[in-house]
Amino acid sequence: MSSEGTCGYVAIIGRPNVGKSTLLNHLLGQKLSITSRKPQTTRHRLLGIKTEGNTQIIYVDTPGLHQGKHNAMNRYLNRAATNSLVGVDVIVWLVEALQWTGEDNYVLEALAQCAVPVILGVNKIDKLSDKKALLPYLQEVAIKRDFVDVFPISAQKGQNLVELEAKISRLLPINTFLFPEDQFTDRTERFLAAEIIREKLVRRLGAELPYRLTVEIEHFSSETNLTHISAIIWVERKGQKPIVIGKKGQMLKAIGEEARKDMEMMVGCKVFLQLWVKIKQGWCDDERALRQLGYSDL
């Protein structure tokens, strides 16, 4: 690891479905965080590490801060997000262009006690039909707190991300690198495999069901040219199980095929994947069950 350079932690925070994971993936230049059009896809604090030259940026992807529906899972998500602000050097707060909501105010309150530099990223500018409305909106949100800078961006298209990252780099402290230069996350392949499966579930299933299921890797082992993975998809109720499996098992088969392809890209060899759907009654409002399933920030 380098003996000197600039290095630090950068939290990416915002309400659900504002594009935090998409931003992280684009900044890293590779996919790490799972994404979907549904809110609260991200459930865990996740580090994405980018090392270039004498700079190492450790991005912290966080669950979306949100109000309402305060079961154990939602409390966990908010706690994971706010805990991610502790010890960081820079915060990138992501909001959506022309779409300020009550949950953005909720994030603003959470940032009130943060003394580190905060950059405001105004995302999804590529989706604006009226570009003239952007400047007044930027002026309006820029006065909500003391930002070190405000960037209109598109995480999806990559607009203004080079400038955003250059600003981040200038704000980082002089420090030795905290991770090896070739490491890009703190998470294991086992964890990432579970996230890949969950992404396929979120994208394929209806609006509510993805929030009532989780994935647990039961077995993960690698041979020379083959990786064996066995995973359990946990649902809350008996009636949810046939939805995940689908008619004649077609839904589960499609999810497995899509997940296996992504896993093979991740591990660099063939993957033998087995999926099982099981019921754990009321798991997402049971803090003990959440801890058993890997939600460890409780």
Short mmCIF file of C-alpha atoms in Angstrom, two decimals:
data_model
loop_
_atom_site.label_atom_id
_atom_site.label_comp_id
_atom_site.label_asym_id
_atom_site.label_seq_id
_atom_site.Cartn_x
_atom_site.Cartn_y
_atom_site.Cartn_z
CA MET A 1 0.00 0.00 0.00
CA SER A 2 1.14 3.56 -0.73
CA SER A 3 2.90 5.40 2.10
CA GLU A 4 1.33 8.76 1.28
CA GLY A 5 -1.41 10.34 -0.79
CA THR A 6 -4.97 11.47 -0.25
CA CYS A 7 -7.37 8.91 1.18
CA GLY A 8 -10.71 9.04 2.96
CA TYR A 9 -14.29 7.90 3.36
CA VAL A 10 -17.09 9.47 1.31
CA ALA A 11 -20.69 8.70 2.29
CA ILE A 12 -23.34 8.80 -0.43
CA ILE A 13 -26.64 9.57 1.27
CA GLY A 14 -30.18 10.47 0.26
CA ARG A 15 -33.77 9.33 0.30
CA PRO A 16 -34.76 6.01 -1.31
CA ASN A 17 -34.61 5.61 -5.09
CA VAL A 18 -32.68 8.81 -5.74
CA GLY A 19 -29.82 7.01 -7.54
CA LYS A 20 -27.16 6.45 -4.85
CA SER A 21 -26.18 2.94 -5.96
CA THR A 22 -26.21 3.96 -9.63
CA LEU A 23 -23.87 6.83 -8.76
CA LEU A 24 -21.52 4.52 -6.86
CA ASN A 25 -21.37 2.02 -9.72
CA HIS A 26 -20.61 4.75 -12.26
CA LEU A 27 -17.91 6.33 -10.10
CA LEU A 28 -16.26 2.93 -9.59
CA GLY A 29 -16.47 2.08 -13.29
CA GLN A 30 -17.96 -1.32 -12.46
CA LYS A 31 -21.09 -2.73 -10.89
CA LEU A 32 -20.94 -3.26 -7.14
CA SER A 33 -24.26 -2.16 -5.67
CA ILE A 34 -27.47 -3.76 -6.90
CA THR A 35 -29.98 -1.42 -8.51
CA SER A 36 -33.63 -1.33 -9.46
CA ARG A 37 -36.37 1.21 -10.03
CA LYS A 38 -37.94 0.24 -6.71
CA PRO A 39 -37.08 2.18 -3.53
CA GLN A 40 -35.10 0.64 -0.67
CA THR A 41 -33.22 -1.79 -2.91
CA THR A 42 -30.03 -1.11 -0.92
CA ARG A 43 -30.20 -2.67 2.56
CA HIS A 44 -26.60 -2.73 3.73
CA ARG A 45 -23.73 -0.32 4.22
CA LEU A 46 -21.35 -1.13 1.38
CA LEU A 47 -17.85 0.15 0.65
CA GLY A 48 -16.70 0.77 -2.91
CA ILE A 49 -12.96 1.47 -3.11
CA LYS A 50 -11.43 3.43 -5.99
CA THR A 51 -7.66 3.89 -6.19
CA GLU A 52 -6.08 6.04 -8.90
CA GLY A 53 -2.58 7.46 -8.72
CA ASN A 54 -2.00 8.87 -5.25
CA THR A 55 -5.71 9.03 -4.36
CA GLN A 56 -7.88 6.38 -2.72
CA ILE A 57 -11.58 7.19 -2.33
CA ILE A 58 -13.60 4.85 -0.12
CA TYR A 59 -17.23 5.36 -1.10
CA VAL A 60 -19.91 4.33 1.39
CA ASP A 61 -23.21 3.35 -0.24
CA THR A 62 -26.11 3.57 2.20
CA PRO A 63 -29.78 2.57 2.41
CA GLY A 64 -32.20 5.40 1.69
CA LEU A 65 -33.28 7.44 4.70
CA HIS A 66 -37.06 7.33 4.89
CA GLN A 67 -40.08 8.03 7.05
CA GLY A 68 -43.02 5.80 7.98
CA LYS A 69 -43.46 2.00 8.04
CA HIS A 70 -41.28 1.67 11.11
CA ASN A 71 -40.99 -2.08 11.48
CA ALA A 72 -37.69 -3.67 12.50
CA MET A 73 -36.38 -3.71 8.92
CA ASN A 74 -37.11 -0.03 8.36
CA ARG A 75 -35.48 0.88 11.67
CA TYR A 76 -32.45 -1.14 10.62
CA LEU A 77 -32.25 0.65 7.24
CA ASN A 78 -32.39 4.11 8.81
CA ARG A 79 -29.84 3.12 11.46
CA ALA A 80 -27.49 1.70 8.83
CA ALA A 81 -27.75 4.94 6.84
CA THR A 82 -27.15 7.29 9.78
CA ASN A 83 -24.36 5.12 11.22
CA SER A 84 -22.59 5.40 7.87
CA LEU A 85 -22.11 9.13 8.46
CA VAL A 86 -19.89 8.51 11.49
CA GLY A 87 -16.19 8.88 10.74
CA VAL A 88 -16.49 9.92 7.09
CA ASP A 89 -14.45 12.75 5.58
CA VAL A 90 -16.94 13.96 2.96
CA ILE A 91 -20.67 13.51 2.39
CA VAL A 92 -22.33 13.51 -1.02
CA TRP A 93 -26.03 14.18 -0.52
CA LEU A 94 -28.05 13.12 -3.53
CA VAL A 95 -31.42 14.68 -4.36
CA GLU A 96 -33.53 14.52 -7.51
CA ALA A 97 -33.84 17.46 -9.89
CA LEU A 98 -37.18 19.29 -9.44
CA GLN A 99 -38.43 16.57 -7.03
CA TRP A 100 -37.95 17.78 -3.45
CA THR A 101 -39.95 15.67 -0.97
CA GLY A 102 -40.62 15.39 2.75
CA GLU A 103 -38.02 12.63 2.92
CA ASP A 104 -35.41 15.07 1.60
CA ASN A 105 -36.26 17.26 4.60
CA TYR A 106 -35.78 14.16 6.77
CA VAL A 107 -32.26 13.73 5.35
CA LEU A 108 -31.58 17.44 5.87
CA GLU A 109 -32.41 17.02 9.57
CA ALA A 110 -30.12 13.97 9.81
CA LEU A 111 -27.25 16.04 8.39
CA ALA A 112 -27.77 18.93 10.80
CA GLN A 113 -25.10 17.72 13.23
CA CYS A 114 -22.56 16.73 10.57
CA ALA A 115 -19.46 18.92 10.63
CA VAL A 116 -17.72 17.41 7.58
CA PRO A 117 -17.97 18.97 4.09
CA VAL A 118 -21.24 18.19 2.31
CA ILE A 119 -21.53 18.23 -1.49
CA LEU A 120 -25.04 18.40 -2.95
CA GLY A 121 -25.56 16.26 -6.05
CA VAL A 122 -28.75 17.10 -7.96
CA ASN A 123 -29.39 13.90 -9.89
CA LYS A 124 -31.44 12.82 -12.92
CA ILE A 125 -30.94 16.05 -14.89
CA ASP A 126 -31.03 13.92 -18.04
CA LYS A 127 -34.73 13.26 -17.41
CA LEU A 128 -35.78 16.92 -17.33
CA SER A 129 -38.10 18.03 -20.11
CA ASP A 130 -37.74 21.70 -19.12
CA LYS A 131 -34.03 22.44 -18.70
CA LYS A 132 -34.77 26.10 -17.89
CA ALA A 133 -36.35 25.05 -14.59
CA LEU A 134 -33.07 23.56 -13.33
CA LEU A 135 -31.24 26.78 -12.44
CA PRO A 136 -34.01 28.16 -10.16
CA TYR A 137 -34.21 24.75 -8.47
CA LEU A 138 -30.43 24.67 -7.91
CA GLN A 139 -30.59 28.15 -6.38
CA GLU A 140 -33.47 27.07 -4.13
CA VAL A 141 -31.82 23.92 -2.75
CA ALA A 142 -28.35 25.46 -2.47
CA ILE A 143 -29.45 27.68 0.43
CA LYS A 144 -30.89 24.83 2.53
CA ARG A 145 -27.54 24.36 4.27
CA ASP A 146 -23.87 25.28 3.89
CA PHE A 147 -22.69 23.12 0.97
CA VAL A 148 -19.08 23.17 -0.21
CA ASP A 149 -20.41 22.78 -3.76
CA VAL A 150 -23.52 21.89 -5.76
CA PHE A 151 -23.35 19.66 -8.84
CA PRO A 152 -26.19 18.97 -11.30
CA ILE A 153 -25.49 15.40 -12.41
CA SER A 154 -26.82 12.31 -14.13
CA ALA A 155 -25.63 9.17 -12.36
CA GLN A 156 -27.15 7.10 -15.16
CA LYS A 157 -25.48 8.98 -18.03
CA GLY A 158 -22.32 10.02 -16.22
CA GLN A 159 -22.88 13.76 -16.65
CA ASN A 160 -20.59 15.95 -14.50
CA LEU A 161 -19.28 12.98 -12.52
CA VAL A 162 -15.63 13.70 -13.41
CA GLU A 163 -16.04 17.18 -11.94
CA LEU A 164 -17.83 15.79 -8.88
CA GLU A 165 -15.08 13.27 -8.19
CA ALA A 166 -12.37 15.89 -8.68
CA LYS A 167 -14.02 18.01 -5.99
CA ILE A 168 -14.26 14.99 -3.68
CA SER A 169 -10.55 14.25 -4.17
CA ARG A 170 -9.57 17.81 -3.23
CA LEU A 171 -11.48 17.51 0.05
CA LEU A 172 -9.83 14.28 1.22
CA PRO A 173 -7.11 14.35 3.88
CA ILE A 174 -3.48 13.43 3.31
CA ASN A 175 -3.28 9.86 4.49
CA THR A 176 -1.84 6.43 3.76
CA PHE A 177 -4.06 4.12 1.74
CA LEU A 178 -6.38 2.10 3.95
CA PHE A 179 -6.92 -0.75 1.47
CA PRO A 180 -4.73 -2.55 -1.09
CA GLU A 181 -4.75 -0.78 -4.46
CA ASP A 182 -6.44 -3.72 -6.23
CA GLN A 183 -9.29 -4.09 -3.71
CA PHE A 184 -12.64 -2.60 -4.76
CA THR A 185 -14.95 -3.54 -1.85
CA ASP A 186 -14.93 -4.71 1.74
CA ARG A 187 -17.61 -7.32 1.03
CA THR A 188 -17.03 -11.01 0.28
CA GLU A 189 -18.12 -12.85 -2.86
CA ARG A 190 -20.55 -14.75 -0.65
CA PHE A 191 -22.28 -11.50 0.33
CA LEU A 192 -22.28 -10.22 -3.25
CA ALA A 193 -23.82 -13.49 -4.47
CA ALA A 194 -26.78 -12.98 -2.11
CA GLU A 195 -27.17 -9.41 -3.35
CA ILE A 196 -27.16 -10.56 -6.98
CA ILE A 197 -30.02 -12.97 -6.27
CA ARG A 198 -31.95 -10.28 -4.41
CA GLU A 199 -31.53 -7.86 -7.32
CA LYS A 200 -33.14 -10.36 -9.71
CA LEU A 201 -35.99 -10.91 -7.25
CA VAL A 202 -36.59 -7.17 -6.86
CA ARG A 203 -36.61 -6.59 -10.60
CA ARG A 204 -38.91 -9.50 -11.46
CA LEU A 205 -41.47 -9.50 -8.66
CA GLY A 206 -44.36 -7.14 -7.88
CA ALA A 207 -44.19 -3.88 -6.00
CA GLU A 208 -44.54 -5.11 -2.40
CA LEU A 209 -43.17 -8.66 -2.31
CA PRO A 210 -39.44 -7.77 -2.68
CA TYR A 211 -39.59 -5.97 0.67
CA ARG A 212 -40.88 -9.14 2.32
CA LEU A 213 -38.06 -11.42 1.23
CA THR A 214 -34.36 -11.79 1.81
CA VAL A 215 -31.59 -14.11 0.64
CA GLU A 216 -29.25 -16.26 2.74
CA ILE A 217 -26.28 -18.09 1.23
CA GLU A 218 -26.31 -21.57 2.74
CA HIS A 219 -23.24 -22.93 0.93
CA PHE A 220 -20.43 -21.30 -1.08
CA SER A 221 -17.39 -23.27 -2.21
CA SER A 222 -14.94 -22.99 -5.10
CA GLU A 223 -13.02 -25.59 -7.07
CA THR A 224 -10.58 -25.00 -9.92
CA ASN A 225 -13.17 -24.19 -12.60
CA LEU A 226 -16.47 -24.40 -10.72
CA THR A 227 -18.15 -22.56 -7.84
CA HIS A 228 -21.02 -24.19 -5.94
CA ILE A 229 -23.60 -21.85 -4.41
CA SER A 230 -26.74 -22.83 -2.53
CA ALA A 231 -29.10 -20.06 -1.39
CA ILE A 232 -32.35 -19.79 0.54
CA ILE A 233 -34.91 -17.16 -0.43
CA TRP A 234 -36.83 -16.38 2.75
CA VAL A 235 -40.42 -15.11 2.51
CA GLU A 236 -42.79 -14.09 5.31
CA ARG A 237 -45.99 -15.93 4.46
CA LYS A 238 -47.11 -19.17 2.87
CA GLY A 239 -48.90 -17.36 0.05
CA GLN A 240 -45.69 -15.61 -1.05
CA LYS A 241 -43.80 -18.82 -1.76
CA PRO A 242 -45.71 -19.84 -4.95
CA ILE A 243 -45.31 -16.28 -6.31
CA VAL A 244 -41.53 -16.53 -6.05
CA ILE A 245 -41.48 -20.03 -7.53
CA GLY A 246 -43.92 -19.19 -10.33
CA LYS A 247 -46.02 -21.44 -12.52
CA LYS A 248 -44.22 -24.76 -12.97
CA GLY A 249 -41.17 -23.17 -11.35
CA GLN A 250 -40.60 -20.76 -14.23
CA MET A 251 -40.10 -17.61 -12.13
CA LEU A 252 -37.51 -19.22 -9.89
CA LYS A 253 -35.77 -20.74 -12.91
CA ALA A 254 -35.53 -17.35 -14.65
CA ILE A 255 -34.22 -15.67 -11.50
CA GLY A 256 -31.63 -18.42 -11.08
CA GLU A 257 -30.44 -18.18 -14.69
CA GLU A 258 -30.03 -14.40 -14.52
CA ALA A 259 -28.26 -14.57 -11.16
CA ARG A 260 -25.93 -17.35 -12.29
CA LYS A 261 -24.71 -15.31 -15.29
CA ASP A 262 -23.82 -12.36 -13.06
CA MET A 263 -22.13 -14.65 -10.55
CA GLU A 264 -20.01 -16.23 -13.27
CA MET A 265 -18.80 -12.77 -14.27
CA MET A 266 -17.98 -12.06 -10.63
CA VAL A 267 -16.03 -15.25 -9.83
CA GLY A 268 -14.58 -15.81 -13.31
CA CYS A 269 -15.69 -19.42 -13.70
CA LYS A 270 -18.78 -21.62 -14.07
CA VAL A 271 -21.31 -21.49 -11.23
CA PHE A 272 -23.62 -24.29 -10.09
CA LEU A 273 -26.47 -22.47 -8.36
CA GLN A 274 -29.27 -23.99 -6.29
CA LEU A 275 -32.17 -21.88 -4.99
CA TRP A 276 -34.70 -22.83 -2.31
CA VAL A 277 -37.73 -20.83 -1.17
CA LYS A 278 -38.62 -21.13 2.52
CA ILE A 279 -40.94 -19.38 4.98
CA LYS A 280 -39.79 -17.49 8.09
CA GLN A 281 -42.94 -15.98 9.56
CA GLY A 282 -42.69 -12.23 10.22
CA TRP A 283 -38.92 -12.09 9.80
CA CYS A 284 -38.75 -8.42 8.74
CA ASP A 285 -40.33 -7.22 12.01
CA ASP A 286 -38.24 -9.50 14.21
CA GLU A 287 -34.89 -8.02 15.26
CA ARG A 288 -33.49 -11.40 16.31
CA ALA A 289 -34.38 -12.91 12.92
CA LEU A 290 -32.83 -9.93 11.15
CA ARG A 291 -29.54 -10.41 13.00
CA GLN A 292 -29.57 -14.12 12.14
CA LEU A 293 -30.05 -13.20 8.47
CA GLY A 294 -27.06 -10.87 8.40
CA TYR A 295 -28.59 -7.50 9.21
CA SER A 296 -25.96 -6.77 11.80
CA ASP A 297 -26.25 -3.03 12.46
CA LEU A 298 -29.09 -3.49 14.97
#
